[in-house]
Amino acid sequence: VFVTDSATLTIEPGTVILGDFKTNGTLTISRGSKIIAEGTQTDPIIFSSSNRVKKKGDWGGIFILGDAPVNKTGEEWEMEYGLNPSATESITYGGNDSESNSGILKFVRIEFAGKRTKEFGYFNGLTLAGIGDKTVLQNIMINTCQGNAISVIGGNINIEKFVSRSEEHTSELQ
């Protein structure tokens, strides 16, 4: 699923979003668009697998692509993960706006993500590429992911209270 054309995807507290197991689906917030996923401590927003018996790598995870500097000022890049958008602009990231705002992820749990691809290896639970510092990233838990919990590609980000949980260790958001 691609959020494009400067659209804003708003997800209410307590919502459970199920990534498609059969297609290993992903959620991609394209550059210029936003996600507002502002859960609460008692009603977090959960991104999980649609599979009846959940396991690591059931779905692709979340990609947020912004327009903050990545490597060199003004350069733009394409996400090379085998995503299949209708237009390449949907997977472009990077730019000149270090203060850009790609939305809010607050009191969010991402679980059972990290699909494996033949060409690109494992996806991550959360991939942030060229995200500006006006993006709010607080109280995020990534649970039982096949790839890395999080991948940060450039940008100017601030993350508060981030927890990654594997099957061997248990942690809580504080």
C-alpha atoms as one frame of an Amber mdcrd trajectory, in Angstrom:
protein
   0.000   0.000   0.000   1.378   3.401  -0.998   0.254   6.703   0.527   1.041
   9.246  -2.199   0.146  12.672  -3.647   0.643  14.596  -0.351  -2.117  12.543
   1.299  -2.279  11.927   5.048  -3.115   8.494   6.420  -4.697   8.867   9.874
  -4.994   5.813  12.127  -7.046   5.988  15.335  -5.760   4.787  18.740  -6.391
   1.089  19.369  -6.491   0.206  15.658  -4.906  -3.052  14.497  -3.579  -3.009
  10.918  -2.855  -6.438   9.420  -0.105  -6.721   6.811  -1.034  -9.253   4.162
   0.706 -12.566   4.752   0.050 -13.981   1.264   1.699 -11.068  -0.574   4.107
 -10.026   2.215   2.562  -6.554   1.924   4.175  -3.302   3.046   2.938   0.150
   3.981   4.902   2.928   2.256   4.425   6.586   3.141   5.831   8.379   0.099
   7.787  11.623   0.180   5.447  14.565   0.761   2.745  12.383   2.333   2.205
  11.770   6.050   1.137   9.113   8.507  -0.644  10.153  11.689  -0.586   7.037
  13.873  -0.962   8.476  17.359  -1.926   5.733  19.751  -2.057   6.066  23.516
  -0.370   4.171  26.315  -3.567   2.179  26.912  -4.656   2.010  23.221  -1.532
   1.568  21.077  -1.747   1.190  17.317  -0.602  -2.273  16.263   0.771  -3.291
  12.865   0.817  -7.082  12.663   0.457 -10.075  10.352  -2.778 -11.290   8.765
  -1.542 -14.857   9.140  -3.573 -16.970  11.561  -0.371 -18.404  13.081   1.989
 -15.412  13.162   5.743 -15.668  12.659   8.743 -13.469  11.874   8.742 -12.147
   8.315   5.011 -12.551   7.669   4.728  -9.103   6.044   7.008  -6.380   4.750
   6.876  -3.666   7.410   6.594   0.119   7.171   8.600   2.473   4.944   8.484
   6.233   5.587  10.202   8.253   2.878  10.902  11.940   3.500  12.606  14.892
   1.857  15.384  15.612   4.357  19.030  15.437   3.251  20.366  11.928   2.873
  23.947  12.066   1.658  24.441  15.235  -0.362  22.175  18.273  -0.258  19.568
  18.206  -2.981  20.083  14.606  -4.017  17.155  12.251  -4.362  17.283   8.473
  -4.221  14.965   5.574  -4.936  14.209   2.887  -2.366  15.815  -0.245  -3.818
  13.830  -2.935  -2.014  11.774  -4.321  -4.872   8.703  -2.297  -3.915   6.234
  -2.192  -6.796   4.691   1.298  -6.990   2.592   2.627  -9.853   5.110   5.499
 -10.210   8.771   5.814  -9.201   7.977   9.051  -7.310   6.317   6.801  -4.726
   9.693   5.338  -3.711  11.865   8.476  -3.979  13.383   9.984  -0.836  15.834
  12.700   0.153  15.976  16.420  -0.537  16.842  19.701   1.176  14.321  20.034
   4.008  15.962  18.814   7.238  12.908  20.041   9.195  10.345  18.212   7.064
   7.404  16.459   8.678   6.409  12.934   7.637   3.852  12.657  10.437   3.552
  10.930  13.790   4.260   7.414  15.061   3.418   7.470  18.755   2.556   4.474
  20.945   2.919   2.126  17.985   3.851  -1.558  17.927   5.128  -3.251  14.759
   5.291  -7.039  14.899   6.041 -10.082  12.708   7.449  -7.914   9.887  10.658
  -8.345   7.906   9.750 -10.351   4.820  12.619 -11.896   2.902  13.192 -11.163
  -0.769  15.559 -12.988  -3.108  17.154  -9.807  -4.479  17.211  -7.505  -1.462
  17.382  -9.775   1.574  15.219  -9.043   4.590  12.979  -6.008   4.912  12.939
  -4.203   8.260  10.140  -3.613  10.720  10.472   0.147  10.141  12.542   1.857
   7.455  13.026   5.632   7.748  14.654   7.280   4.723  15.289  11.022   4.568
  12.977  11.837   7.482  13.047  15.421   8.845  13.132  16.435  12.494   9.495
  17.632  12.597   8.437  13.970  12.316   7.330  12.672  15.742   8.690   9.209
  16.614   7.865   8.269  20.223   7.106   5.091  22.146   7.678   2.667  19.293
   8.067  -1.061  19.876   9.176  -3.455  17.159   8.479  -7.031  18.118   9.562
 -10.366  16.597  10.915  -9.039  13.290  12.798 -11.169  10.753  15.014  -8.344
   9.411  16.374  -5.434  11.412  13.907  -3.773  13.728  14.709  -0.354  12.257
  16.776   1.029   9.413  17.588   4.733   9.201  18.843   6.050   5.873  19.976
   9.639   6.270  17.634  12.358   7.363  17.482  14.375  10.560  15.441  12.319
  13.012  14.697  12.247  16.703  13.396   9.005  18.214  12.183   8.902  21.811
  11.548   5.679  23.741  12.217   3.021  21.144  12.236  -0.673  22.080  13.032
  -3.729  20.010  11.931  -7.090  21.344  13.120 -10.466  20.152  11.771 -13.866
  21.102  14.618 -14.300  23.584  14.209 -10.976  25.412  11.204  -9.037  26.640
  11.113  -5.252  27.109   8.448  -2.658  27.653   7.920   0.876  26.392   8.390
   3.326  29.225
